[in-house]
CSV table of N, CA and C in Angstrom, one decimal:
chain,number,residue,atom,x,y,z
L,1,ALA,N,6.1,-4.3,-1.6
L,1,ALA,CA,5.8,-2.7,-2.0
L,1,ALA,C,4.5,-3.5,-2.5
L,2,LEU,N,4.6,-4.3,-3.8
L,2,LEU,CA,3.6,-4.6,-4.2
L,2,LEU,C,2.3,-5.3,-3.8
L,3,LEU,N,2.6,-6.4,-2.8
L,3,LEU,CA,1.7,-6.9,-1.7
L,3,LEU,C,1.3,-6.1,-0.8
L,4,GLU,N,2.0,-5.3,-0.3
L,4,GLU,CA,1.1,-4.0,0.4
L,4,GLU,C,0.1,-3.2,-0.5
L,5,ALA,N,0.5,-3.1,-1.7
L,5,ALA,CA,-0.6,-2.1,-2.6
L,5,ALA,C,-1.8,-2.7,-2.9
L,6,LEU,N,-1.6,-4.2,-3.3
L,6,LEU,CA,-2.4,-4.8,-3.3
L,6,LEU,C,-3.7,-4.8,-2.4
L,7,CYS,N,-3.2,-5.2,-1.1
L,7,CYS,CA,-4.0,-4.9,0.2
L,7,CYS,C,-4.6,-3.5,0.8
L,8,GLU,N,-3.8,-2.8,0.0
L,8,GLU,CA,-4.3,-1.4,0.6
L,8,GLU,C,-5.2,-0.9,-0.6
L,9,ASP,N,-5.4,-1.1,-2.0
L,9,ASP,CA,-6.5,-1.3,-3.0
L,9,ASP,C,-7.5,-2.1,-2.4
L,10,LEU,N,-7.3,-3.1,-2.1
L,10,LEU,CA,-8.9,-3.9,-1.7
L,10,LEU,C,-9.3,-3.4,-0.5
L,11,PHE,N,-8.6,-3.1,0.5
L,11,PHE,CA,-9.1,-2.4,1.9
L,11,PHE,C,-9.9,-0.9,1.6
L,12,LEU,N,-9.1,-0.2,0.6
L,12,LEU,CA,-9.5,0.9,0.8
L,12,LEU,C,-11.0,0.5,-0.1
L,13,HIS,N,-10.9,-0.1,-1.1
L,13,HIS,CA,-12.2,-0.2,-1.6
L,13,HIS,C,-13.4,-0.8,-0.9
L,14,ILE,N,-13.2,-1.5,-0.3
L,14,ILE,CA,-13.9,-1.7,1.2
L,14,ILE,C,-14.1,-0.4,1.8
L,15,LYS,N,-13.5,0.1,2.4
L,15,LYS,CA,-14.0,1.3,3.6
L,15,LYS,C,-15.0,2.2,2.5
L,16,ASP,N,-14.4,2.6,1.4
L,16,ASP,CA,-15.0,3.3,0.5
L,16,ASP,C,-16.9,2.7,0.2
L,17,SER,N,-16.9,1.4,0.0
L,17,SER,CA,-18.3,0.9,0.3
L,17,SER,C,-19.2,1.0,1.6
L,18,ILE,N,-18.4,1.0,2.5
L,18,ILE,CA,-19.1,1.6,4.1
L,18,ILE,C,-19.4,3.1,3.9
L,19,ASN,N,-18.4,3.8,3.1
L,19,ASN,CA,-19.4,5.1,3.1
L,19,ASN,C,-19.9,5.5,1.8
L,20,HIS,N,-20.6,4.0,1.2
L,20,HIS,CA,-21.5,4.4,-0.1
L,20,HIS,C,-21.0,4.8,-0.8
L,21,LEU,N,-19.6,5.1,-1.3
L,21,LEU,CA,-19.1,5.8,-2.3
L,21,LEU,C,-19.2,4.6,-3.5
L,22,PRO,N,-19.1,5.0,-4.9
L,22,PRO,CA,-19.9,4.4,-5.6
L,22,PRO,C,-19.0,3.2,-6.4
L,23,HIS,N,-19.3,2.5,-6.5
L,23,HIS,CA,-18.2,1.0,-6.8
L,23,HIS,C,-17.9,1.3,-8.7
L,24,ALA,N,-16.7,0.7,-9.2
L,24,ALA,CA,-16.5,0.9,-10.6
L,24,ALA,C,-16.6,-0.5,-10.8
L,25,HIS,N,-16.7,-1.4,-10.5
L,25,HIS,CA,-16.9,-2.6,-10.9
L,25,HIS,C,-18.3,-3.6,-11.0
L,26,GLY,N,-18.3,-4.5,-11.0
L,26,GLY,CA,-19.6,-5.0,-11.6
L,26,GLY,C,-20.8,-5.3,-10.2
L,27,LEU,N,-19.7,-5.5,-9.1
L,27,LEU,CA,-20.3,-6.0,-7.9
L,27,LEU,C,-21.7,-5.6,-7.5
L,28,TYR,N,-21.5,-4.1,-7.2
L,28,TYR,CA,-22.5,-3.3,-6.7
L,28,TYR,C,-22.4,-1.8,-7.9
L,29,GLN,N,-22.3,-1.8,-8.8
L,29,GLN,CA,-22.7,-1.0,-9.9
L,29,GLN,C,-24.0,-0.1,-9.6
L,30,GLN,N,-25.0,-0.7,-9.2
L,30,GLN,CA,-26.2,-0.2,-9.3
L,30,GLN,C,-26.8,0.2,-7.8
L,31,SER,N,-25.6,0.7,-7.1
L,31,SER,CA,-25.8,1.2,-5.8
L,31,SER,C,-26.1,0.5,-4.7
L,32,ILE,N,-26.4,-1.0,-5.0
L,32,ILE,CA,-26.9,-1.8,-3.8
L,32,ILE,C,-25.5,-2.3,-3.3
L,33,TYR,N,-25.4,-1.7,-1.9
L,33,TYR,CA,-24.7,-2.3,-1.1
L,33,TYR,C,-24.6,-3.5,-0.1
L,34,PRO,N,-23.6,-4.1,0.0
L,34,PRO,CA,-23.9,-5.4,0.9
L,34,PRO,C,-23.9,-4.7,2.5
L,35,VAL,N,-24.6,-5.4,2.8
L,35,VAL,CA,-24.9,-5.5,4.7
L,35,VAL,C,-23.9,-5.2,5.2
L,36,SER,N,-22.9,-6.5,4.9
L,36,SER,CA,-21.8,-6.7,5.5
L,36,SER,C,-20.6,-6.4,5.3
L,37,VAL,N,-19.7,-5.8,6.0
L,37,VAL,CA,-18.1,-5.4,5.3
L,37,VAL,C,-17.4,-6.6,4.9
L,38,PHE,N,-17.8,-7.7,6.1
L,38,PHE,CA,-17.2,-8.9,6.0
L,38,PHE,C,-17.7,-9.6,4.4
L,39,GLY,N,-19.0,-9.6,4.2
L,39,GLY,CA,-19.6,-10.2,3.5
L,39,GLY,C,-19.1,-9.7,2.0
L,40,HIS,N,-18.9,-7.9,1.8
L,40,HIS,CA,-18.0,-7.5,0.4
L,40,HIS,C,-16.8,-7.8,0.4
L,41,LEU,N,-16.1,-8.3,1.4
L,41,LEU,CA,-14.6,-8.9,1.1
L,41,LEU,C,-14.6,-9.7,1.1
L,42,LEU,N,-15.5,-10.9,1.5
L,42,LEU,CA,-15.2,-12.4,1.0
L,42,LEU,C,-15.6,-12.5,-0.3
L,43,GLN,N,-17.2,-11.7,-1.2
L,43,GLN,CA,-17.1,-11.7,-2.4
L,43,GLN,C,-15.9,-11.4,-3.4
L,44,HIS,N,-15.2,-10.4,-2.9
L,44,HIS,CA,-13.8,-10.2,-3.8
L,44,HIS,C,-12.8,-11.4,-3.5
L,45,LEU,N,-12.8,-11.7,-2.3
L,45,LEU,CA,-11.8,-13.0,-2.6
L,45,LEU,C,-12.7,-13.9,-3.3
L,46,GLN,N,-13.8,-14.3,-3.0
L,46,GLN,CA,-14.0,-15.3,-4.1
L,46,GLN,C,-13.7,-15.0,-5.4
L,47,GLN,N,-14.2,-13.8,-6.2
L,47,GLN,CA,-13.7,-13.5,-7.4
L,47,GLN,C,-12.2,-13.6,-7.4
L,48,ASN,N,-10.9,-13.5,-6.7
L,48,ASN,CA,-9.8,-14.0,-6.6
L,48,ASN,C,-9.3,-12.7,-7.4
L,49,GLU,N,-9.8,-11.3,-7.4
L,49,GLU,CA,-8.9,-10.5,-8.3
L,49,GLU,C,-7.5,-10.6,-7.5
L,50,ASN,N,-6.6,-10.4,-8.9
L,50,ASN,CA,-5.4,-9.9,-8.1
L,50,ASN,C,-4.6,-10.8,-7.6
L,51,LYS,N,-5.1,-12.4,-7.5
L,51,LYS,CA,-4.8,-13.7,-7.2
L,51,LYS,C,-4.4,-13.2,-5.6
L,52,ILE,N,-5.0,-13.0,-4.9
L,52,ILE,CA,-5.3,-12.7,-3.2
L,52,ILE,C,-5.2,-14.2,-2.8
L,53,LEU,N,-6.2,-15.0,-3.3
L,53,LEU,CA,-6.3,-16.1,-2.8
L,53,LEU,C,-5.4,-16.7,-2.6
L,54,GLU,N,-4.4,-16.8,-3.7
L,54,GLU,CA,-3.4,-17.5,-3.7
L,54,GLU,C,-2.2,-17.0,-2.7
L,55,LEU,N,-2.2,-15.9,-3.0
L,55,LEU,CA,-1.3,-15.2,-2.0
L,55,LEU,C,-1.5,-15.5,-0.4
L,56,LEU,N,-2.5,-15.4,-0.4
L,56,LEU,CA,-3.2,-16.0,1.4
L,56,LEU,C,-2.7,-17.3,1.9
L,57,ALA,N,-3.4,-18.3,0.8
L,57,ALA,CA,-3.2,-19.8,0.7
L,57,ALA,C,-1.5,-20.0,0.8
L,58,SER,N,-0.9,-19.5,0.1
L,58,SER,CA,0.5,-20.0,-0.7
L,58,SER,C,1.5,-20.1,1.1
L,59,ASP,N,2.4,-21.1,0.5
L,59,ASP,CA,3.6,-21.2,1.4
L,59,ASP,C,4.2,-20.4,2.3
L,60,ASN,N,4.8,-19.6,1.5
L,60,ASN,CA,5.1,-18.3,1.9
L,60,ASN,C,4.4,-17.1,1.8
L,61,ASN,N,3.3,-17.2,2.7
L,61,ASN,CA,2.5,-16.3,2.8
L,61,ASN,C,2.6,-15.1,3.7
L,62,GLU,N,3.6,-15.3,4.7
L,62,GLU,CA,3.8,-14.9,5.6
L,62,GLU,C,3.8,-13.3,5.4
L,63,ILE,N,4.8,-12.7,4.8
L,63,ILE,CA,4.3,-11.0,3.9
L,63,ILE,C,3.2,-10.7,3.8
L,64,PHE,N,2.4,-11.2,3.0
L,64,PHE,CA,1.5,-10.9,2.5
L,64,PHE,C,0.2,-11.2,3.6
L,65,LEU,N,0.3,-12.2,4.2
L,65,LEU,CA,-0.6,-12.3,5.3
L,65,LEU,C,-0.3,-10.9,6.6
L,66,ARG,N,0.6,-10.6,6.8
L,66,ARG,CA,1.8,-9.6,7.4
L,66,ARG,C,0.3,-8.5,6.9
L,67,TYR,N,0.5,-7.9,5.7
L,67,TYR,CA,0.0,-6.6,5.2
L,67,TYR,C,-1.5,-6.9,5.5
L,68,PHE,N,-2.1,-8.0,5.0
L,68,PHE,CA,-3.5,-8.4,5.2
L,68,PHE,C,-4.0,-8.0,6.5
L,69,ARG,N,-3.5,-8.8,7.1
L,69,ARG,CA,-4.3,-8.5,8.8
L,69,ARG,C,-3.8,-6.7,9.1
L,70,ASP,N,-2.9,-6.8,8.6
L,70,ASP,CA,-2.7,-5.0,9.3
L,70,ASP,C,-4.0,-4.3,8.8
L,71,HIS,N,-3.9,-4.1,7.4
L,71,HIS,CA,-5.5,-3.7,7.1
L,71,HIS,C,-6.9,-4.0,7.8
L,72,LEU,N,-6.6,-5.5,7.9
L,72,LEU,CA,-8.0,-5.9,8.5
L,72,LEU,C,-8.3,-5.2,9.8
L,73,ASN,N,-7.2,-5.0,10.4
L,73,ASN,CA,-7.1,-4.4,11.8
L,73,ASN,C,-7.7,-3.3,11.9
L,74,GLU,N,-7.1,-2.4,10.8
L,74,GLU,CA,-7.7,-1.3,10.3
L,74,GLU,C,-9.4,-1.1,10.0
L,75,LEU,N,-9.8,-2.1,9.8
L,75,LEU,CA,-11.2,-2.1,9.0
L,75,LEU,C,-11.8,-2.5,10.2
L,76,VAL,N,-11.3,-3.2,11.0
L,76,VAL,CA,-12.2,-3.9,12.4
L,76,VAL,C,-12.2,-2.5,13.2
L,77,GLN,N,-11.2,-1.8,13.5
L,77,GLN,CA,-10.6,-1.0,14.6
L,77,GLN,C,-12.0,-0.1,14.1
L,78,GLY,N,-12.2,0.5,12.7
L,78,GLY,CA,-13.1,1.5,12.5
L,78,GLY,C,-14.6,1.2,12.2
L,79,TYR,N,-14.6,-0.2,12.1
L,79,TYR,CA,-16.0,-0.9,11.9
L,79,TYR,C,-16.6,-1.3,13.0
L,80,PHE,N,-16.2,-1.7,14.1
L,80,PHE,CA,-16.8,-2.5,15.2
L,80,PHE,C,-16.2,-1.5,16.3
L,81,ILE,N,-14.9,-1.4,16.7
L,81,ILE,CA,-14.4,-0.8,17.7
L,81,ILE,C,-14.7,0.4,18.1
L,82,ASN,N,-14.6,1.8,17.0
L,82,ASN,CA,-15.1,2.5,16.7
L,82,ASN,C,-16.6,3.3,17.0
L,83,GLN,N,-17.2,1.9,17.0
L,83,GLN,CA,-18.6,2.3,17.1
L,83,GLN,C,-19.4,2.1,18.2
L,84,ASP,N,-18.9,2.4,19.0
L,84,ASP,CA,-19.6,2.2,20.8
L,84,ASP,C,-19.7,0.9,20.7
L,85,ARG,N,-19.2,0.1,20.9
L,85,ARG,CA,-19.1,-1.6,21.2
L,85,ARG,C,-19.8,-1.5,22.7
L,86,LYS,N,-20.9,-2.2,22.7
L,86,LYS,CA,-21.4,-3.0,23.7
L,86,LYS,C,-21.2,-3.9,24.5
L,87,ALA,N,-20.3,-5.2,24.1
L,87,ALA,CA,-20.4,-6.5,25.0
L,87,ALA,C,-19.0,-6.0,25.4
L,88,ASN,N,-18.4,-6.8,26.0
L,88,ASN,CA,-16.9,-6.9,27.1
L,88,ASN,C,-16.3,-5.8,26.5
L,89,THR,N,-16.8,-4.8,27.1
L,89,THR,CA,-16.1,-3.6,27.3
L,89,THR,C,-14.5,-3.9,28.5
L,90,ASN,N,-14.7,-4.5,29.1
L,90,ASN,CA,-13.8,-4.8,30.2
L,90,ASN,C,-12.4,-5.4,29.4
L,91,LEU,N,-12.6,-6.1,28.3
L,91,LEU,CA,-11.4,-6.6,27.6
L,91,LEU,C,-10.9,-5.6,26.3
L,92,PRO,N,-9.2,-5.2,26.6
L,92,PRO,CA,-8.9,-4.2,25.3
L,92,PRO,C,-9.4,-4.3,24.3
L,93,ASP,N,-9.3,-2.9,23.7
L,93,ASP,CA,-9.8,-3.0,21.9
L,93,ASP,C,-8.5,-3.7,21.3
L,94,ASP,N,-7.6,-3.7,21.8
L,94,ASP,CA,-6.3,-4.4,20.7
L,94,ASP,C,-6.5,-6.0,20.8
L,95,PHE,N,-7.3,-6.4,21.7
L,95,PHE,CA,-7.1,-7.7,22.0
L,95,PHE,C,-8.7,-8.3,20.9
L,96,ILE,N,-9.3,-7.1,21.5
L,96,ILE,CA,-10.6,-8.0,20.2
L,96,ILE,C,-10.3,-7.9,19.0
L,97,ILE,N,-9.4,-6.9,18.5
L,97,ILE,CA,-9.3,-6.6,17.1
L,97,ILE,C,-8.5,-7.6,16.7
L,98,ASN,N,-7.7,-7.8,17.5
L,98,ASN,CA,-6.7,-9.3,17.1
L,98,ASN,C,-7.6,-10.5,17.1
L,99,HIS,N,-8.5,-10.8,18.2
L,99,HIS,CA,-9.5,-12.0,17.7
L,99,HIS,C,-10.4,-11.8,17.0
L,100,ILE,N,-10.9,-10.7,16.4
L,100,ILE,CA,-11.8,-10.7,15.2
L,100,ILE,C,-10.9,-10.8,13.8
L,101,SER,N,-9.7,-10.3,13.5
L,101,SER,CA,-9.0,-10.4,12.5
L,101,SER,C,-8.2,-11.9,12.3
L,102,GLY,N,-7.5,-12.3,13.6
L,102,GLY,CA,-7.1,-13.6,13.7
L,102,GLY,C,-8.1,-14.9,13.4
L,103,SER,N,-9.4,-14.3,13.2
L,103,SER,CA,-10.2,-15.6,13.4
L,103,SER,C,-11.2,-15.3,11.8
L,104,PHE,N,-10.9,-14.2,11.1
L,104,PHE,CA,-11.5,-13.6,9.9
L,104,PHE,C,-10.3,-14.6,8.7
L,105,VAL,N,-9.2,-14.4,8.9
L,105,VAL,CA,-8.4,-15.2,8.2
L,105,VAL,C,-8.0,-16.7,8.3
L,106,GLU,N,-8.4,-16.8,9.2
L,106,GLU,CA,-8.4,-18.4,9.4
L,106,GLU,C,-9.4,-19.0,9.0
L,107,MET,N,-10.7,-18.2,9.0
L,107,MET,CA,-11.5,-18.6,8.5
L,107,MET,C,-11.6,-18.8,6.9
L,108,VAL,N,-11.0,-17.4,6.0
L,108,VAL,CA,-10.6,-17.5,4.6
L,108,VAL,C,-9.7,-18.8,4.4
L,109,LEU,N,-8.6,-19.0,5.2
L,109,LEU,CA,-8.4,-20.2,5.0
L,109,LEU,C,-8.5,-21.7,4.8
L,110,TRP,N,-9.4,-21.4,5.8
L,110,TRP,CA,-10.5,-23.0,6.0
L,110,TRP,C,-11.1,-23.0,4.5
L,111,TRP,N,-12.1,-21.9,4.1
L,111,TRP,CA,-12.7,-21.8,3.2
L,111,TRP,C,-11.7,-22.7,2.1
L,112,VAL,N,-10.7,-21.6,1.7
L,112,VAL,CA,-9.9,-22.0,0.5
L,112,VAL,C,-9.5,-23.4,0.7
L,113,LYS,N,-9.0,-24.1,1.9
L,113,LYS,CA,-8.5,-25.0,2.1
L,113,LYS,C,-9.5,-26.6,1.8
L,114,ASN,N,-10.9,-26.0,1.8
L,114,ASN,CA,-12.0,-26.5,1.4
L,114,ASN,C,-12.4,-26.4,0.3
L,115,GLY,N,-12.0,-26.0,-0.7
L,115,GLY,CA,-12.9,-26.1,-1.9
L,115,GLY,C,-14.0,-24.9,-2.3
L,116,MET,N,-13.6,-23.7,-1.4
L,116,MET,CA,-14.6,-22.8,-0.9
L,116,MET,C,-16.0,-23.3,-1.3
L,117,LYS,N,-16.5,-24.1,-0.8
L,117,LYS,CA,-17.8,-24.6,-1.0
L,117,LYS,C,-19.2,-23.6,-0.6
L,118,GLU,N,-18.8,-23.1,0.3
L,118,GLU,CA,-19.7,-21.9,0.8
L,118,GLU,C,-19.9,-20.8,0.0
L,119,SER,N,-20.5,-20.1,0.0
L,119,SER,CA,-21.0,-18.7,-0.4
L,119,SER,C,-20.2,-18.0,0.2
L,120,PRO,N,-20.0,-16.6,0.0
L,120,PRO,CA,-19.7,-15.8,0.6
L,120,PRO,C,-20.8,-15.5,1.7
L,121,THR,N,-21.7,-15.3,1.2
L,121,THR,CA,-23.2,-14.8,1.9
L,121,THR,C,-23.3,-16.2,3.1
L,122,GLU,N,-22.7,-17.2,2.6
L,122,GLU,CA,-22.8,-18.1,4.2
L,122,GLU,C,-21.9,-18.2,5.2
L,123,LEU,N,-21.0,-18.1,4.3
L,123,LEU,CA,-19.5,-17.9,5.2
L,123,LEU,C,-19.5,-16.4,6.3
L,124,ASP,N,-19.6,-15.7,5.7
L,124,ASP,CA,-20.5,-14.0,6.6
L,124,ASP,C,-21.3,-14.5,7.5
L,125,ASN,N,-22.3,-14.9,7.5
L,125,ASN,CA,-23.2,-15.6,8.3
L,125,ASN,C,-22.5,-16.3,9.6
L,126,TYR,N,-21.5,-17.3,9.3
L,126,TYR,CA,-20.9,-18.2,10.1
L,126,TYR,C,-20.1,-17.2,10.9
L,127,PHE,N,-19.8,-16.1,10.3
L,127,PHE,CA,-18.6,-15.6,11.1
L,127,PHE,C,-19.2,-14.6,11.7
L,128,HIS,N,-20.4,-13.8,11.6
L,128,HIS,CA,-21.0,-12.9,12.2
L,128,HIS,C,-21.7,-13.9,13.3
L,129,ALA,N,-22.3,-14.9,13.2
L,129,ALA,CA,-22.6,-15.9,14.6
L,129,ALA,C,-21.4,-16.2,15.4
L,130,VAL,N,-20.0,-16.3,15.2
L,130,VAL,CA,-19.2,-16.2,16.2
L,130,VAL,C,-18.5,-15.3,16.6
L,131,ILE,N,-18.4,-14.0,16.3
L,131,ILE,CA,-18.2,-12.6,16.8
L,131,ILE,C,-19.3,-11.9,17.2
L,132,GLU,N,-20.4,-12.0,16.9
L,132,GLU,CA,-21.1,-11.0,17.4
L,132,GLU,C,-21.5,-10.9,19.0
L,133,PRO,N,-21.4,-12.3,19.6
L,133,PRO,CA,-21.5,-12.3,21.1
L,133,PRO,C,-20.2,-11.3,21.6
L,134,ILE,N,-19.2,-11.2,21.6
L,134,ILE,CA,-18.1,-10.6,21.6
L,134,ILE,C,-18.1,-9.0,21.2
L,135,ILE,N,-18.9,-8.7,20.5
L,135,ILE,CA,-18.6,-7.3,20.3
L,135,ILE,C,-20.1,-6.5,20.7
């Protein structure tokens, strides 16, 4: 229940930022919101609030990864799929959601494994370069 609550809090916060609700923490207190929902999520992961990176990258991460992916799937559904997707409309929504979420999780695991050398902005740019052609 604690692992699910960690994911729920993080993704609720990200969804609030999409709706431009005020932030109570230091990242965006001045109402300067990130352009990308994924960039915002990466910034929180970089700060490693609530030790989320350790949970994602641990050997026993299956339960946490399931919660993380479930919430990420909801975010992708609302942020991309429900926004009148233009490309690849012949592909099922759940396939696209799974592809984007899976790619994001694997990218974060790659980032952690390689010492998080890239900034969240760089990583966000990489991710958008890969997913934009399919959405």
